[in-house]
CSV table of C-alpha atoms and ligand atoms in Angstrom, one decimal:
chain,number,residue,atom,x,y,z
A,1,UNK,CA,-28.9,10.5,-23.2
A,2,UNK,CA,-27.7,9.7,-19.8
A,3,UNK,CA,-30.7,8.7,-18.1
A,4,UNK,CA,-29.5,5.5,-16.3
A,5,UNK,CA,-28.0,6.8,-13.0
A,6,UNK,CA,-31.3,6.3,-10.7
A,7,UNK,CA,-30.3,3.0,-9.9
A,8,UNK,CA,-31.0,1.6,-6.2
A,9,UNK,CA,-29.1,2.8,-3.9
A,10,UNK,CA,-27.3,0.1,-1.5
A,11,UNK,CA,-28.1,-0.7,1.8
A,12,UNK,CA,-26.2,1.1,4.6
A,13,UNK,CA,-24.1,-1.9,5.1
A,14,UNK,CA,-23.1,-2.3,1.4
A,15,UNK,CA,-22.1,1.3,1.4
A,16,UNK,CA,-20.2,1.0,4.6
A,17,UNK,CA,-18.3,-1.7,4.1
A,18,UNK,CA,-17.9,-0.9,0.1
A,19,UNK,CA,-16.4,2.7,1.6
A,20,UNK,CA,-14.2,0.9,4.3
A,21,UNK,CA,-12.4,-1.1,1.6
A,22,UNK,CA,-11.7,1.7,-1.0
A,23,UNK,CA,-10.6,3.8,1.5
A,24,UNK,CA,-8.3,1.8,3.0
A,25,UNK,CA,-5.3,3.4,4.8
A,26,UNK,CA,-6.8,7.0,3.6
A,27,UNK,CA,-10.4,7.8,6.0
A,28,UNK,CA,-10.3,5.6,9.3
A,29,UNK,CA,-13.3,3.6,10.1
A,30,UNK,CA,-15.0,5.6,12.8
A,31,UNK,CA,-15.1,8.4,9.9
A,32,UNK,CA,-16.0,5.9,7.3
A,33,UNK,CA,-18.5,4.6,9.5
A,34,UNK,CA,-20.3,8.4,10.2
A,35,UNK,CA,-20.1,10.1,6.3
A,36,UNK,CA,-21.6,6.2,6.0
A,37,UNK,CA,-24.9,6.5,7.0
A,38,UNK,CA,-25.2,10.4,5.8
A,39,UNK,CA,-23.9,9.3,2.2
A,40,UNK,CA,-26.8,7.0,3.0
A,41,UNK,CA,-29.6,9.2,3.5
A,42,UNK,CA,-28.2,10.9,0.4
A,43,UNK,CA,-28.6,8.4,-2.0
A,44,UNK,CA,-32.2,7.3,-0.6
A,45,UNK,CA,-33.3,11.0,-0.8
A,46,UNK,CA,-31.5,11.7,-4.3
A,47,UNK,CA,-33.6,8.3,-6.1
A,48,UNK,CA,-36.8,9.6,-4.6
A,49,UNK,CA,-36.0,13.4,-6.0
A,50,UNK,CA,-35.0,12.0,-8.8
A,51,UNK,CA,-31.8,13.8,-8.4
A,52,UNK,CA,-28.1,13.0,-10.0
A,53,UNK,CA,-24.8,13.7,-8.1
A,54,UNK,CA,-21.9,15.3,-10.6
A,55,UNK,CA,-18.8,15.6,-8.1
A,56,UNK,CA,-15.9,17.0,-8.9
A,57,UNK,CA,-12.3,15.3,-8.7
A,58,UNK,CA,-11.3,17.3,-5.9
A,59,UNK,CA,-14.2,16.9,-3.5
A,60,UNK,CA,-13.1,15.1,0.1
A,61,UNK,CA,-12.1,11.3,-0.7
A,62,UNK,CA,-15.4,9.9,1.6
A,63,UNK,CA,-18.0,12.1,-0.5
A,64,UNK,CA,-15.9,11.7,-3.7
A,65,UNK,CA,-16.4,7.7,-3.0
A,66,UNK,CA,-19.8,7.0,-1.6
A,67,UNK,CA,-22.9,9.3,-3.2
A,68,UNK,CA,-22.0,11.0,-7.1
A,69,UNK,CA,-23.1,9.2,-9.8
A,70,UNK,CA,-20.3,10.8,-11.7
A,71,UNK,CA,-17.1,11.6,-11.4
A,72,UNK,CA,-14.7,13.8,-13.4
A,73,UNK,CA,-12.9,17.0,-14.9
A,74,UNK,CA,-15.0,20.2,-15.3
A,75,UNK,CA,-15.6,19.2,-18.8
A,76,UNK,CA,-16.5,16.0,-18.2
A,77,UNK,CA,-19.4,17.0,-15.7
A,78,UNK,CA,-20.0,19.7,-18.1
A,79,UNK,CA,-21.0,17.5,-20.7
A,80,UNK,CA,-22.7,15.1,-18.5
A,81,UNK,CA,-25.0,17.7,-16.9
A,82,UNK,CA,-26.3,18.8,-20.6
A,83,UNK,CA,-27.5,15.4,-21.5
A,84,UNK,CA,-29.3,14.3,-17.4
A,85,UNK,CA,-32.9,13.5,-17.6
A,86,UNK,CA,-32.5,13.8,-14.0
A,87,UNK,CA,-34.8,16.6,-12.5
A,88,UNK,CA,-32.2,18.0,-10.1
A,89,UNK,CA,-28.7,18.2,-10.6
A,90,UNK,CA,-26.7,18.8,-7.4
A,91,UNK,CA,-23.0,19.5,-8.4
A,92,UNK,CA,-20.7,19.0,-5.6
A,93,UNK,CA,-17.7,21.5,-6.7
A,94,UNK,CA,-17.6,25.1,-6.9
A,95,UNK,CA,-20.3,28.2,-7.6
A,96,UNK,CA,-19.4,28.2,-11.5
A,97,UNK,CA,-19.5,25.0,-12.1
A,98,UNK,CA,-23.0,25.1,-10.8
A,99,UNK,CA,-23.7,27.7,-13.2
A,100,UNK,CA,-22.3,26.0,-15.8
A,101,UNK,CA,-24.7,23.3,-15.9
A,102,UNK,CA,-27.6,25.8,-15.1
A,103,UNK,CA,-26.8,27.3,-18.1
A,104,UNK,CA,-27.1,24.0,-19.9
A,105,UNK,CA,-30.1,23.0,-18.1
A,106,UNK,CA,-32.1,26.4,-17.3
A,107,UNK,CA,-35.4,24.6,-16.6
A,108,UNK,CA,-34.4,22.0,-14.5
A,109,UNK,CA,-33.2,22.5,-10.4
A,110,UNK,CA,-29.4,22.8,-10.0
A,111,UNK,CA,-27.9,22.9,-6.5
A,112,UNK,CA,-24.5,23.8,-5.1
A,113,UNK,CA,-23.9,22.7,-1.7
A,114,UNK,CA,-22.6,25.5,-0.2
A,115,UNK,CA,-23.2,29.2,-1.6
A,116,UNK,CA,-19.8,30.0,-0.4
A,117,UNK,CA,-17.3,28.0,-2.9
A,118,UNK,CA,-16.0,30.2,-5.0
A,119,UNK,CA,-13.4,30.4,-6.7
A,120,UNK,CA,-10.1,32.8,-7.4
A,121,UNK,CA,-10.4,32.8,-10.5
A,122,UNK,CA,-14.0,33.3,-11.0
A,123,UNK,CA,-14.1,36.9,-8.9
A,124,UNK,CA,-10.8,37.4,-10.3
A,125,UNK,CA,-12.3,39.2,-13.0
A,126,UNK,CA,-16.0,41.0,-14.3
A,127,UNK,CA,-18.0,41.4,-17.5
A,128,UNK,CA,-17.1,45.4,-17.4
A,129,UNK,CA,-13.2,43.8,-17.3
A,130,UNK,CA,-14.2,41.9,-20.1
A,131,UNK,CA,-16.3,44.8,-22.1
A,132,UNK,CA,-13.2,46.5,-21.5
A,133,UNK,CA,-10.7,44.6,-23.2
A,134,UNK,CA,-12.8,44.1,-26.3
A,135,UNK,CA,-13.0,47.6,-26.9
A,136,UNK,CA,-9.3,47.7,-26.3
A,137,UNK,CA,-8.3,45.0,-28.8
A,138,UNK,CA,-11.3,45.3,-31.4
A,139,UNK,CA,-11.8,41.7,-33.4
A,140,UNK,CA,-10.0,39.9,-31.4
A,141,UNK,CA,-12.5,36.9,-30.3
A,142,UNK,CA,-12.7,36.3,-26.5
A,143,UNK,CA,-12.0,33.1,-25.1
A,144,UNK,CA,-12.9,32.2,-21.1
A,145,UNK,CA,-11.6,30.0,-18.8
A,146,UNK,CA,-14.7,27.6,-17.7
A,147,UNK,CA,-13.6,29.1,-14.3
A,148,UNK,CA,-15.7,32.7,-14.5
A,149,UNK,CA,-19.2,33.3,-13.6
A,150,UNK,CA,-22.1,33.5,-16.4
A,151,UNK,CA,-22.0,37.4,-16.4
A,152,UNK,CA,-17.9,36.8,-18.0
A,153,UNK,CA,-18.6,33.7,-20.1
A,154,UNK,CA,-22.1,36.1,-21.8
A,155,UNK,CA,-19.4,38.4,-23.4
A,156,UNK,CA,-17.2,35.8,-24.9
A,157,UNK,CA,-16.8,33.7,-27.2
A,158,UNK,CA,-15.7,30.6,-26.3
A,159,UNK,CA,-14.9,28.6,-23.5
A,160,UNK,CA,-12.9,25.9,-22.8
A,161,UNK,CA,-11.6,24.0,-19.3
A,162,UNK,CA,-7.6,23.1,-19.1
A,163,UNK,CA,-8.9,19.8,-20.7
A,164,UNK,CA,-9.5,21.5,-24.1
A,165,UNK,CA,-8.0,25.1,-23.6
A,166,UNK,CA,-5.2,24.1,-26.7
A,167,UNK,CA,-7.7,23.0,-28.7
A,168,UNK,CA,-10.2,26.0,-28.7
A,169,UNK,CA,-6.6,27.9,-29.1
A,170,UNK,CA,-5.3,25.9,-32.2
A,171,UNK,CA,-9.5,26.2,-33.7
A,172,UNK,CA,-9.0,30.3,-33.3
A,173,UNK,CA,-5.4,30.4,-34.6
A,174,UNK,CA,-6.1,27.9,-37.5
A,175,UNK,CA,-9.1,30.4,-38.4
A,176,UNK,CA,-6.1,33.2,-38.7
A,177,UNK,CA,-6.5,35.4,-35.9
A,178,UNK,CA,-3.6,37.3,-34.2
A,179,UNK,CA,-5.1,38.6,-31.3
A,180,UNK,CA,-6.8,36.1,-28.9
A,181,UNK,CA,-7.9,37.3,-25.4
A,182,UNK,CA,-8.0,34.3,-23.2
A,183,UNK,CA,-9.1,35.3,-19.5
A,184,UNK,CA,-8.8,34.7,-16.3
A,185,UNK,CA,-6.1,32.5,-16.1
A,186,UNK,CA,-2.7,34.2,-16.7
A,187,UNK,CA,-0.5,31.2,-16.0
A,188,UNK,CA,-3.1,28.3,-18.2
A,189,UNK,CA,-3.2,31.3,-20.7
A,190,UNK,CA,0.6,31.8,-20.8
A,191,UNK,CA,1.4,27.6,-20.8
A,192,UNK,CA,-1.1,27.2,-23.8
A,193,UNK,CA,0.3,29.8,-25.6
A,194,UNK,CA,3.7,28.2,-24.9
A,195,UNK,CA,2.6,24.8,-26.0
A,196,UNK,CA,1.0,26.3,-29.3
A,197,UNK,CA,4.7,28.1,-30.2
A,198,UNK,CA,2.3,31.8,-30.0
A,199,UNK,CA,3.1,35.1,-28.0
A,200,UNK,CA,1.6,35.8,-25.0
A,201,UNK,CA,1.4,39.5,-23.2
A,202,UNK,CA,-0.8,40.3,-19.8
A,203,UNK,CA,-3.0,42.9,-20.3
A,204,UNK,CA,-2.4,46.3,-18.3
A,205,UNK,CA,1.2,44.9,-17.4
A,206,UNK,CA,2.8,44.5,-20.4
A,207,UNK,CA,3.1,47.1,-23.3
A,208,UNK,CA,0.8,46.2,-25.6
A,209,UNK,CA,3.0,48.4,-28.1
A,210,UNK,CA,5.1,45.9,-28.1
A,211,UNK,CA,3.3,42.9,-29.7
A,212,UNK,CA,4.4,42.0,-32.9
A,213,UNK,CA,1.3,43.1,-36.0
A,214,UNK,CA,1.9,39.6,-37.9
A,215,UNK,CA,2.7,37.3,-35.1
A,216,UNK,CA,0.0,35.7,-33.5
A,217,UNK,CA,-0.1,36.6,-30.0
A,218,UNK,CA,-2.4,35.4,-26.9
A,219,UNK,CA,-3.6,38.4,-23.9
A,220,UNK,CA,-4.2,37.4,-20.9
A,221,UNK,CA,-5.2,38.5,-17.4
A,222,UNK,CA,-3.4,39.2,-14.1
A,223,UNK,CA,-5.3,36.7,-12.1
A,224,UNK,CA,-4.2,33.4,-11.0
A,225,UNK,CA,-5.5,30.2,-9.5
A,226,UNK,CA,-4.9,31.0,-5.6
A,227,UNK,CA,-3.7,27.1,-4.7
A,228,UNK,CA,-1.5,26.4,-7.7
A,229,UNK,CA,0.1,29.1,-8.0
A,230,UNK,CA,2.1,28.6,-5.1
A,231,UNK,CA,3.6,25.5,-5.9
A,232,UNK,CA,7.4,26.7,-6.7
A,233,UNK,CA,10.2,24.8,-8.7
A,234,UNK,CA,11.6,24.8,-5.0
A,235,UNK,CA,9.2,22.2,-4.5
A,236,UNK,CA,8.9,20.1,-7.8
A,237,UNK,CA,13.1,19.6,-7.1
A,238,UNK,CA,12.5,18.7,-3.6
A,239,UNK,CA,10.1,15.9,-4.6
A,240,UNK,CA,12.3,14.6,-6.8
A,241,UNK,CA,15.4,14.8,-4.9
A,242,UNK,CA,13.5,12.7,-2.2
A,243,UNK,CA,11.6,10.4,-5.0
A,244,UNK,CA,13.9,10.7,-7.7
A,245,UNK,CA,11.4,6.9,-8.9
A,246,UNK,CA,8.8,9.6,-9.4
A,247,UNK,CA,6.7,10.9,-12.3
A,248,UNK,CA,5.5,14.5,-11.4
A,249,UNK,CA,2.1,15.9,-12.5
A,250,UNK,CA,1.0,18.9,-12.5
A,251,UNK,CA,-2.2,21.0,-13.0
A,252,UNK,CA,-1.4,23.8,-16.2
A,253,UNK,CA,-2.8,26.3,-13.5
A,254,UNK,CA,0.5,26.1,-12.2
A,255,UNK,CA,3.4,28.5,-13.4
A,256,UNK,CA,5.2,28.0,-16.7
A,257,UNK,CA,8.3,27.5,-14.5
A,258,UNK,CA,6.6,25.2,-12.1
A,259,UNK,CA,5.4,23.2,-15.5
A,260,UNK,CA,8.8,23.3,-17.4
A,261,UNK,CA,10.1,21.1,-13.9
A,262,UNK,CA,7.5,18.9,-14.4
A,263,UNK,CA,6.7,15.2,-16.3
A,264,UNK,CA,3.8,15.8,-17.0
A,265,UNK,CA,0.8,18.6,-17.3
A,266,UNK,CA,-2.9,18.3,-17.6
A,267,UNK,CA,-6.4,19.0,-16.2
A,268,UNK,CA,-7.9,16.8,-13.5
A,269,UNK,CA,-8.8,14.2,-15.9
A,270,UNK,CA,-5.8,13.7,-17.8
A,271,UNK,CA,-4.0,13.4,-14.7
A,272,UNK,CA,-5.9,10.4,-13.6
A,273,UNK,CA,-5.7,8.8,-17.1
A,274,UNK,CA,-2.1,8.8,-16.8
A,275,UNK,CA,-2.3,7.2,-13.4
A,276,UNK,CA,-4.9,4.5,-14.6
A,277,UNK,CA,-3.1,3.5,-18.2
A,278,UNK,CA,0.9,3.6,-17.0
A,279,UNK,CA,3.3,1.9,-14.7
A,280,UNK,CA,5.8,4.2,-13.0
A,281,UNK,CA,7.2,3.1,-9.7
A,282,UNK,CA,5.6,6.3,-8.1
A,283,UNK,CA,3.5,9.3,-8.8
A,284,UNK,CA,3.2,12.9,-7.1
A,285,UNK,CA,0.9,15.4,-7.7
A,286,UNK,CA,1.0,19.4,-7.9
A,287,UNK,CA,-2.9,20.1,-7.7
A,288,UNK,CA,-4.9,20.2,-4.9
A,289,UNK,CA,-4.3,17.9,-2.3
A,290,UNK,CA,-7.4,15.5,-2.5
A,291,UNK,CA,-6.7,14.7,-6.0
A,292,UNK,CA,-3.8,12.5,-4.2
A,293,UNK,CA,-5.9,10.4,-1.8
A,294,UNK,CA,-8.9,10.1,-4.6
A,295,UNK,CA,-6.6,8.5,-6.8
A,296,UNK,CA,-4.7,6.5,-4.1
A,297,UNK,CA,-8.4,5.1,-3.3
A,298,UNK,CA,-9.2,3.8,-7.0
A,299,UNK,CA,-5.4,2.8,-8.0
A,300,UNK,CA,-4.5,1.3,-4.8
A,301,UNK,CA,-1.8,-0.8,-6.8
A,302,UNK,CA,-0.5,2.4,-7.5
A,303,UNK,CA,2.4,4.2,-5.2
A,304,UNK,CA,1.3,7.7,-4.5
A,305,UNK,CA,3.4,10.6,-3.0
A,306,UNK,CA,0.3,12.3,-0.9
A,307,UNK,CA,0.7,15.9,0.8
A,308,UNK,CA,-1.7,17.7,1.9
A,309,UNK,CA,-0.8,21.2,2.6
A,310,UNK,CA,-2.8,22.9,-0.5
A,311,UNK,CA,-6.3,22.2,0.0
A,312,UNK,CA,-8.7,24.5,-1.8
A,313,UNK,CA,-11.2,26.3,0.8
A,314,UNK,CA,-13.4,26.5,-2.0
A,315,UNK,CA,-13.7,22.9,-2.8
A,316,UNK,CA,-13.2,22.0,0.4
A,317,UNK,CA,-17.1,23.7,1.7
A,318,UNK,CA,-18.6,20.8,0.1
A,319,UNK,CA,-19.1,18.7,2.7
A,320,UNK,CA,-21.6,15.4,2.9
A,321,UNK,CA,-23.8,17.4,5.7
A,322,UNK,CA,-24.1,19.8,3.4
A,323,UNK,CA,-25.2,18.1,0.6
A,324,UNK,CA,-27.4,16.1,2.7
A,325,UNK,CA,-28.8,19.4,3.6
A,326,UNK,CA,-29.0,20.7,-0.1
A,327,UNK,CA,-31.3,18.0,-1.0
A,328,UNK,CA,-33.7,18.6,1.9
A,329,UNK,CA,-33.9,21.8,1.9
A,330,UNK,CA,-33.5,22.7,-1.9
A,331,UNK,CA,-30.7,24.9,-1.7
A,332,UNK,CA,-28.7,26.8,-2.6
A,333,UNK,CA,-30.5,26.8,-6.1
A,334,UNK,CA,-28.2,28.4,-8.9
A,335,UNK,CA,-30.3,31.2,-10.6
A,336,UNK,CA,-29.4,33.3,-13.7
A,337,UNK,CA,-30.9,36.1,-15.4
A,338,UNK,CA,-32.7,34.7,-19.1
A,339,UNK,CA,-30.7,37.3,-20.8
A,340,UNK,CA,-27.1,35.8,-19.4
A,341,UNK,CA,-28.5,32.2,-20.0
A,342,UNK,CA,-29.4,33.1,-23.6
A,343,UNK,CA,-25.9,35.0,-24.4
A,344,UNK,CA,-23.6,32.3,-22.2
A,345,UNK,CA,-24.9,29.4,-23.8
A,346,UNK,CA,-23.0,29.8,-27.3
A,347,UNK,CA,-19.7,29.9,-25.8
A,348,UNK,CA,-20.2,27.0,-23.5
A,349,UNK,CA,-21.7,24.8,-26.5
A,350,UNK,CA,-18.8,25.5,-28.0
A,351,UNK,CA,-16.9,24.3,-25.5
A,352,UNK,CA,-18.7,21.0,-25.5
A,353,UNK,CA,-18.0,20.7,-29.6
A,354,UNK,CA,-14.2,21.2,-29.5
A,355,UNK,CA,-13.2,18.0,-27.3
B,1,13P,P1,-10.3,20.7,-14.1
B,1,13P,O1,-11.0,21.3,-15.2
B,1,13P,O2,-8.9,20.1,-14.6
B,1,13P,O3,-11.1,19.6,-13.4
B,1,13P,O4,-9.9,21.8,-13.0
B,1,13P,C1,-10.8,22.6,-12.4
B,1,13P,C2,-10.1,23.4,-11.4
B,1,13P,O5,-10.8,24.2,-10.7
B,1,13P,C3,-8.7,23.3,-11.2
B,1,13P,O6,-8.2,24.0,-10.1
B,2,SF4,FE1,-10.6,27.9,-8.3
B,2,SF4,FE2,-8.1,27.1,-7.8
B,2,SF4,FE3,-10.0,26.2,-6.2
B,2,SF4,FE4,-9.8,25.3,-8.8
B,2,SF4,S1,-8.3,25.0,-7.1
B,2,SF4,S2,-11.7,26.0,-7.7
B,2,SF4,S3,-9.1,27.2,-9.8
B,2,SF4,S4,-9.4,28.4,-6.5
């Protein structure tokens, strides 16, 4: 159980100057010294709630380095926030993530920030879409993309993030089924198909008259992730004609194309793995843009090609004021129905089982 997170918070100084050195070169000291003392106030107030931090790894590089107790991949959090004996979870990342961990935690206080980070995936598509496609492709089990709201993940089957999406794909397929509907996600849909050598259609643009009886064959959605899918292989060759030193990484959100120009593909946390355990002269990144100064701010012997012109405005609501402002006012609490609670909690276990 993780119940060791309520340590004592540092003083004010410790916390300034520990912030001023990892974020060095990245957040200039006046800045440094202002999220200081409200990361401060946030870690007194979160020991005396009784309250644990999850953030994601593309919140803003001060919050990211001053007040979560963990850090990590939306499985990663996932699976932390089922085992907190923490009384209030406050998970600084987007609405469903929040959800997520309500789901795994109904009894307990979970808190989001802001109650406008969305996501485009997540209102890209609804449980009628979903009831829909079931009664279009009878038997065929219903994987979703951790990135949906409860209502979506209630009618499926399983879930999975980008960290595990082949896996819950090879589980299915090894089970023998030739239909998989895998939602919202058209482009991580279509790239794990790809990397598991299976078909993959979009549902209501191709013709599903075409998919072959005995082949197994993956149908997906026409949604996409609004930030990575504009990356282009324009870009990826322009990096590399500029850096030609550099390994490229990029988030399977991205388009097959986009991912075929790249080194390297994989979900938030696999992407700082590969940063922590290699050596290449230089790294860039095809995610969202505080990925790059988070992991320029704990690999600093690292060389990092940084941009930031794709930020996600979801992500980016979660501010330290904010959060500050969460925890003293209690909000914005994540509540779900018992019934979607009940019926979204078998998928998202499963989830947590096929790592
Ligand atoms: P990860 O699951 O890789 O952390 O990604 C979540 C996300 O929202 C990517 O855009
Ligand atoms: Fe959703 Fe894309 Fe933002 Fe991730 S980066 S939260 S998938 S909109």
């Amino acid at each position: 159980m993780i119940g060791d997170v309520l340590t004592q918070p540092p003083s004010l100084d410790a916390l300034r100057e520990r912030m001023r050195e990892s974020l060095k070169g990245i957040v200039p000291d006046f800045e440094i010294d202002y999220k200081a003392e409200l990361a401060h106030q946030i870690n007194l107030l979160k020991k005396e709630m009784n309250a644990v931090i999850l953030g994601h790894n593309y919140m803003e590089p001060a919050l990211y380095q001053s007040v979560p107790d963990y850090v990590g991949d939306s499985l990663q959090l996932s699976a932390i926030s089922a085992e907190t004996e923490a009384d209030v979870i406050v998970f600084c990342g987007v609405w469903f993530m929040g959800e997520t961990a309500k789901v795994l935690n109904p009894k307990k206080t979970v808190l989001v920030p802001s109650n406008r980070a969305g996501c485009s995936l997540a209102e890209g598509i609804s449980a009628k879409d979903v009831r829909g496609l079931k009664a279009q492709f009878p038997g065929a089990p219903v994987v979703t993309y951790v990135n949906t709201y409860a209502e979506v993940k209630a009618e499926s089957d399983y879930c999975c993030t980008s960290g595990n999406a082949n896996k819950v794909l090879k589980h299915l397929l090894d089970q023998g089924h030739k239909r998989i509907i895998f939602l919202p996600d058209q482009y991580l849909a279509h790239n794990t198909a790809r990397e598991l050598g299976v078909g993959f259609i979009t549902a209501g643009i191709d013709d599903h008259d075409s998919i072959p009886a005995d082949q197994p064959t993956v149908i997906g959605w026409d949604v996409r992730c609004e930030v990575h899918e504009l990356f282009t292989v324009e870009d990826v060759n322009n990096v590399r004609r500029q850096y030609p030193d550099a390994v490229i990484l990029a988030h399977p959100e991205c388009s097959p194309e986009v991912i075929d120009s790249v080194d390297i593909s994989g979900s938030t946390k696999a992407m700082v793995d590969y940063v922590e355990q290699t050596d290449a002269p230089m790294y860039a990144l095809f995610t969202e843009c505080s990925m790059g100064d988070n992991l320029a701010a704990q690999f600093p012997h690292r060389e990092m090609v940084r941009s930031c012109s794709l930020r996600c405005r979801h992500m980016n609501q979660i501010t330290l004021e904010d959060t500050l402002d969460g925890l003293r006012k209690l909000q914005y609490q994540v509540e779900l129905p018992e019934d979607i609670i009940a019926l979204a909690k078998k998928p998202i276990d499963r989830m947590l089982e096929i790592r």
